[in-house]
Tab-separated table of C-alpha atoms in Angstrom:
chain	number	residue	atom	x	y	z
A	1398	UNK	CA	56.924	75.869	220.352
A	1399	UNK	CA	59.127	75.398	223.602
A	1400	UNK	CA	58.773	70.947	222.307
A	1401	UNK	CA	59.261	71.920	218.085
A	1402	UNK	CA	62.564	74.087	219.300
A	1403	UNK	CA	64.096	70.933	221.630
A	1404	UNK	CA	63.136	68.839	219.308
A	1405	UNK	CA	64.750	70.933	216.287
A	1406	UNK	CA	67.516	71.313	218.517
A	1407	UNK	CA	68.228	67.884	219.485
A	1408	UNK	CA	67.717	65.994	215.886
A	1409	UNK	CA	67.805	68.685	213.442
A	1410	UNK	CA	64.212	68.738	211.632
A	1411	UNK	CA	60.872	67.967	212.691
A	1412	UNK	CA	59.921	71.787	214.391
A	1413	UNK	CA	56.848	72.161	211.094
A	1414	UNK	CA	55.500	68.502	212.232
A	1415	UNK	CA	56.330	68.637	215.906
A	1416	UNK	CA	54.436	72.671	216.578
A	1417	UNK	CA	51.869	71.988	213.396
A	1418	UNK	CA	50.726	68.534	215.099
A	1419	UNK	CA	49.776	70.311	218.403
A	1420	UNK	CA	49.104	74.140	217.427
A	1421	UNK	CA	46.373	72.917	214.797
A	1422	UNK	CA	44.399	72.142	217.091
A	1423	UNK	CA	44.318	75.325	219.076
A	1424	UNK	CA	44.991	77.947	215.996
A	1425	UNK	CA	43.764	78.957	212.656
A	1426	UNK	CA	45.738	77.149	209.620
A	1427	UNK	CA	46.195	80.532	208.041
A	1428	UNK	CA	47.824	82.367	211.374
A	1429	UNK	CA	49.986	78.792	212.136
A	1430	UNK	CA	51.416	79.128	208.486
A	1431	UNK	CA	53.702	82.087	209.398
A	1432	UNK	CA	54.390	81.663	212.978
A	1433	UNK	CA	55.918	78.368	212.161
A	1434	UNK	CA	57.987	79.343	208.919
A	1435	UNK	CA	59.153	81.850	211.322
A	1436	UNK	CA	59.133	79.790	213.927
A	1437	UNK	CA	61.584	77.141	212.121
A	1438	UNK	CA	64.028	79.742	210.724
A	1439	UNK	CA	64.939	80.721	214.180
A	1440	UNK	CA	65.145	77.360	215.608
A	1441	UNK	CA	66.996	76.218	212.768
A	1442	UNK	CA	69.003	79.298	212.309
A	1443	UNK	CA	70.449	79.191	215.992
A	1444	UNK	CA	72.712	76.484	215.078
A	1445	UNK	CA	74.074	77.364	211.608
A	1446	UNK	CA	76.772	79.246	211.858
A	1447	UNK	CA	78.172	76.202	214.041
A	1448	UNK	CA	77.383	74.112	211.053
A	1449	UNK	CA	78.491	76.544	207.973
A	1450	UNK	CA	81.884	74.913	207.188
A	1451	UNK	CA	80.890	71.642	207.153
A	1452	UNK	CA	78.346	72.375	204.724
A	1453	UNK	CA	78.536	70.127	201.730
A	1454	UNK	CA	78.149	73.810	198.666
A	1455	UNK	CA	77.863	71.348	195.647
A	1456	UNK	CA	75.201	68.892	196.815
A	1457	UNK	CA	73.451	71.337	198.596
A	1458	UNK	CA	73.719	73.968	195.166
A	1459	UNK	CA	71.760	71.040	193.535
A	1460	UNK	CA	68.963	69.346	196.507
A	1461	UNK	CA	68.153	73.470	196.486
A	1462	UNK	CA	67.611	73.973	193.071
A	1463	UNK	CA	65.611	70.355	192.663
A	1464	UNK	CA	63.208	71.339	195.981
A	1465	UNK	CA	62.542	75.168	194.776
A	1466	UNK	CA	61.623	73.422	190.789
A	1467	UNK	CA	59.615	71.111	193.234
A	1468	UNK	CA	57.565	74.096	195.235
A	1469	UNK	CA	55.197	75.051	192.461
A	1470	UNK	CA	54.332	71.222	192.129
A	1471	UNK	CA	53.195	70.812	195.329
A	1472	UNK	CA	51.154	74.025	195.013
A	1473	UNK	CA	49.221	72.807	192.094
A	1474	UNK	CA	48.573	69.595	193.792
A	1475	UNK	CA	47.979	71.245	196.998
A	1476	UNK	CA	45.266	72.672	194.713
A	1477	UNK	CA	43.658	70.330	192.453
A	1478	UNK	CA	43.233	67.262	195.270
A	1479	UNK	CA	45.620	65.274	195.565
A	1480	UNK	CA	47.873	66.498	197.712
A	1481	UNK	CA	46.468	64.775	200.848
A	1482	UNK	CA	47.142	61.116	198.430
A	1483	UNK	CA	50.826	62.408	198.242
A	1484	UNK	CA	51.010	63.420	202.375
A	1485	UNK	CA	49.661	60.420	203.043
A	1486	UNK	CA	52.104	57.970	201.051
A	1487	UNK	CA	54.901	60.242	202.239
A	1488	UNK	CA	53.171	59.265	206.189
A	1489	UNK	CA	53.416	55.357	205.465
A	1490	UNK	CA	56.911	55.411	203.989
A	1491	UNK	CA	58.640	57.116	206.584
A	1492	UNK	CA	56.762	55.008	209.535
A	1493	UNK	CA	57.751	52.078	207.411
A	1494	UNK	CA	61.185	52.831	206.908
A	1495	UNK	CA	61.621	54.057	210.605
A	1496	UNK	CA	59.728	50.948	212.070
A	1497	UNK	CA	62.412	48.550	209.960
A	1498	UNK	CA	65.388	50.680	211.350
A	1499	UNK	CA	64.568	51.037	215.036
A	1500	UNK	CA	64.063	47.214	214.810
A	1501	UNK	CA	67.102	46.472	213.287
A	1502	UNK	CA	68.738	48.606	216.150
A	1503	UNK	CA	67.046	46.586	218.993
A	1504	UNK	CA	67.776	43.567	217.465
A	1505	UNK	CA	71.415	44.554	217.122
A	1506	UNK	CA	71.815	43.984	213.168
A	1507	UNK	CA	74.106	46.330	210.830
A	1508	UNK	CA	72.527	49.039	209.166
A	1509	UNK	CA	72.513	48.503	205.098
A	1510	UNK	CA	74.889	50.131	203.319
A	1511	UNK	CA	73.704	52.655	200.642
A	1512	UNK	CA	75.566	54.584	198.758
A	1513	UNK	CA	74.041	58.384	197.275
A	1514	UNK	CA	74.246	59.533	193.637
A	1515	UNK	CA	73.123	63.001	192.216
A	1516	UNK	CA	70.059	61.517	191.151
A	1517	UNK	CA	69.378	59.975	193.869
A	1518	UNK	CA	69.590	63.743	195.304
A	1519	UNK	CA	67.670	64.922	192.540
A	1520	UNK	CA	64.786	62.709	193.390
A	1521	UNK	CA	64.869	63.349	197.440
A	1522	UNK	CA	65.161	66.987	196.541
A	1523	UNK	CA	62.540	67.063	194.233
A	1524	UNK	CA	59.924	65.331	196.164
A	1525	UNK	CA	60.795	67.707	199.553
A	1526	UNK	CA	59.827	70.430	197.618
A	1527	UNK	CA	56.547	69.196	196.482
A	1528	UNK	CA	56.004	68.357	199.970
A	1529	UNK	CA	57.154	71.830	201.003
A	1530	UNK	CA	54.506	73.424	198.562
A	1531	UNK	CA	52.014	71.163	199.835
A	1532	UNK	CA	52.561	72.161	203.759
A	1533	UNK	CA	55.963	72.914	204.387
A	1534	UNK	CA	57.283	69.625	205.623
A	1535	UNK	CA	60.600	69.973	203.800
A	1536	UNK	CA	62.724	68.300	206.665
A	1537	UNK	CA	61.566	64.466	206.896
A	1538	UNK	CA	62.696	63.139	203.582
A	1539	UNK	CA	66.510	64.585	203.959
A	1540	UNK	CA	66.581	63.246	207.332
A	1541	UNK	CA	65.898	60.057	205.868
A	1542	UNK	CA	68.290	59.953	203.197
A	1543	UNK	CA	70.838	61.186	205.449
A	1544	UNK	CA	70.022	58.085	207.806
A	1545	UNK	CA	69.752	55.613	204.804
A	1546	UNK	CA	73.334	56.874	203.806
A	1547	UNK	CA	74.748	56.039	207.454
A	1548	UNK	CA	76.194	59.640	207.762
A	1549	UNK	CA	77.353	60.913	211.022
A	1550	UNK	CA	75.433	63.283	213.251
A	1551	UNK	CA	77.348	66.435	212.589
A	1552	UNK	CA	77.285	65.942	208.602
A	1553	UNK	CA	73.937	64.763	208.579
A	1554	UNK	CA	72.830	68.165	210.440
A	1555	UNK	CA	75.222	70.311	207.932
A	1556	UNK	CA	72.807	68.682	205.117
A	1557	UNK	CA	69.470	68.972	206.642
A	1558	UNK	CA	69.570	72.428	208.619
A	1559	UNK	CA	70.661	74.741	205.696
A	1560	UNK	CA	68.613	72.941	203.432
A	1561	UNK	CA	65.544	73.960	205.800
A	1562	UNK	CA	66.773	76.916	206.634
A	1563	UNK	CA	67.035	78.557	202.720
A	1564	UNK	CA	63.702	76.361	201.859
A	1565	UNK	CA	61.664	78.265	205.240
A	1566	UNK	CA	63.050	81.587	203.778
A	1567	UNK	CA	61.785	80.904	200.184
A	1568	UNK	CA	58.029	80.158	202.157
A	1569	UNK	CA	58.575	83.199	204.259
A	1570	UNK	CA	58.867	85.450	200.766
A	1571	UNK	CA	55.635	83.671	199.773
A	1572	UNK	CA	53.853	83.738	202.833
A	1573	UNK	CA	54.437	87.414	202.966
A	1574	UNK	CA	53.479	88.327	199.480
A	1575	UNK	CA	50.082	86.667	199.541
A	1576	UNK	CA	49.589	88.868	202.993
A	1577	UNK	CA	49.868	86.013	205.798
A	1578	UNK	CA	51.908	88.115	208.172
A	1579	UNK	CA	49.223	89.894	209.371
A	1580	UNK	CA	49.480	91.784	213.057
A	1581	UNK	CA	47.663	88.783	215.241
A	1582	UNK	CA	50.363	86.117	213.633
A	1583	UNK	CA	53.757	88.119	214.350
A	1584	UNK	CA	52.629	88.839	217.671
A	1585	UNK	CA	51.936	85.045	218.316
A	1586	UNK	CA	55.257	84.573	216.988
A	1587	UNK	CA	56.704	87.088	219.114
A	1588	UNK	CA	55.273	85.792	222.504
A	1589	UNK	CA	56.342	81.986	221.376
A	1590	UNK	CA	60.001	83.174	220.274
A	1591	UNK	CA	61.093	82.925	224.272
A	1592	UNK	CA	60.035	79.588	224.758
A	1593	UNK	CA	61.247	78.326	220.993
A	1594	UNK	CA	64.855	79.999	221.562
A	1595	UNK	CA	64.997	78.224	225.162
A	1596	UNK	CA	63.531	74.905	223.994
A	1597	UNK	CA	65.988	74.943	221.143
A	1598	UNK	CA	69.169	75.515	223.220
A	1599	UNK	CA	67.956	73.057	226.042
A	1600	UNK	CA	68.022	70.352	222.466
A	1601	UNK	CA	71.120	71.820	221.134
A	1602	UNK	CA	72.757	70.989	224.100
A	1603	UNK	CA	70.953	67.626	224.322
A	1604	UNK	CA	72.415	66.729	220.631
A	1605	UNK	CA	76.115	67.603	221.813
A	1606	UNK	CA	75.975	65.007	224.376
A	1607	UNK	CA	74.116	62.458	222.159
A	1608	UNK	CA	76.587	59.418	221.564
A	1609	UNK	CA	76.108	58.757	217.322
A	1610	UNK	CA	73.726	55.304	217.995
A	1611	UNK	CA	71.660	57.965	220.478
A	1612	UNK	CA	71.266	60.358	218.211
A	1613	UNK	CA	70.224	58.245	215.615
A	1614	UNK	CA	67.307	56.636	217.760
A	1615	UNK	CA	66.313	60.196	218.168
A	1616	UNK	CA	66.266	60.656	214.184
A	1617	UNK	CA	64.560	57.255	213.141
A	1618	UNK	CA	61.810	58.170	216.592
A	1619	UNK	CA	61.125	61.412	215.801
A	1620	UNK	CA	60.536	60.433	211.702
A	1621	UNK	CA	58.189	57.868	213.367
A	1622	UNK	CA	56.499	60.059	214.905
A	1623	UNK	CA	56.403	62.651	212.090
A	1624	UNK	CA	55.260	59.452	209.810
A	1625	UNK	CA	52.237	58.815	212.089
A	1626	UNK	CA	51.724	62.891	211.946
A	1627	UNK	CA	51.408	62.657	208.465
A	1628	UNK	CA	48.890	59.966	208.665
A	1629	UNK	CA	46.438	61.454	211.001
């Protein structure tokens, strides 16, 4: 929890892939499920009211709308089967698309310019919802689009924080309607929420001294590594 918050802290998204890809291995699916929605809205939620005016109401109004219509999606495929087809394409796209920017950046050529449309948001919005039904990975694709788009840190971070932050609450309702907050997973969430909230300012104040190229490495590694996550 103490890597998810500096991560989180540092680059804005990745805490889900970052704590799922080592607490998995250690804890039950259905008691990591809650500690890290709760986990993530902390994290996330440290550095939002820093971030509230730059939020972007309109285009966020709509990627929320587009990911909630997305939720029950994911759900049904999460399901019926194919959800782990979805993950999986989802894993080689964003290793793809990270692997072709970090090389661009060490071999010193221009990003491309692309310019976002409402459907374009639609789409991204859309599909990190259906992801978010399938597992709650609702942070990778907006950090991509925000990337592809060139934005600067701070806007880029006004665009994918709330977005995680509202999503994370939606799963919390969920989560504690169908009865996964039980006893053993707040308490795990309690002991962790030291080392999160420490990890999380140690990244926060990581990200303030990130020059814009740094900070974008950071992005582009960690969706690497949340790529390769994905995959495995």
């Amino acid at each position: 929890m103490f890597l998810a918050g500096f991560c989180a802290g540092m680059a804005g998204f990745a805490f889900v892939l970052v704590a799922a890809s080592i607490l998995l291995h250690v804890v039950s699916p259905s008691i990591t499920a809650p500690v890290l929605v709760l986990g993530s809205l902390i994290s996330q939620g440290m550095s939002l009211p820093a971030l509230w005016r730059h939020i972007e109401w309109p285009r966020m109004r709509l990627f929320l709308a587009v990911a909630v219509a997305g939720v029950p999606v994911g759900i049904l495929m999460l399901a019926l089967g194919p959800a782990r087809v979805i993950v999986g394409g989802v894993g080689v796209l964003l290793v793809v698309y990270a692997g072709y920017m970090l090389a661009r950046i060490a071999l010193r050529m221009d990003p491309p310019e692309v310019r976002g449309s409402r459907a374009a948001d639609g789409v991204v919005g859309f599909l990190s919802g259906i992801l978010g039904g399938i597992g709650g990975f609702v942070g990778a694709l907006p950090a991509m689009w925000a990337d592809i788009q060139g934005w600067p840190k701070d806007r880029a971070r006004a665009f994918m924080q709330p977005f995680i932050v509202f999503m994370q609450a939606i799963t919390s309702v969920g989560l504690a309607f169908t009865g996964f907050f039980t006893t053993e997973a707040l308490v795990l969430a309690a002991l962790a929420t030291p080392a999160l909230v420490l990890g999380t300012w140690l990244g926060l104040r990581a990200y303030r001294v990130l020059p814009a190229q740094g900070f974008r490495v950071v992005l582009l590694g960690l969706l690497l590594v949340s790529g390769i996550s994905l995959l495995v």
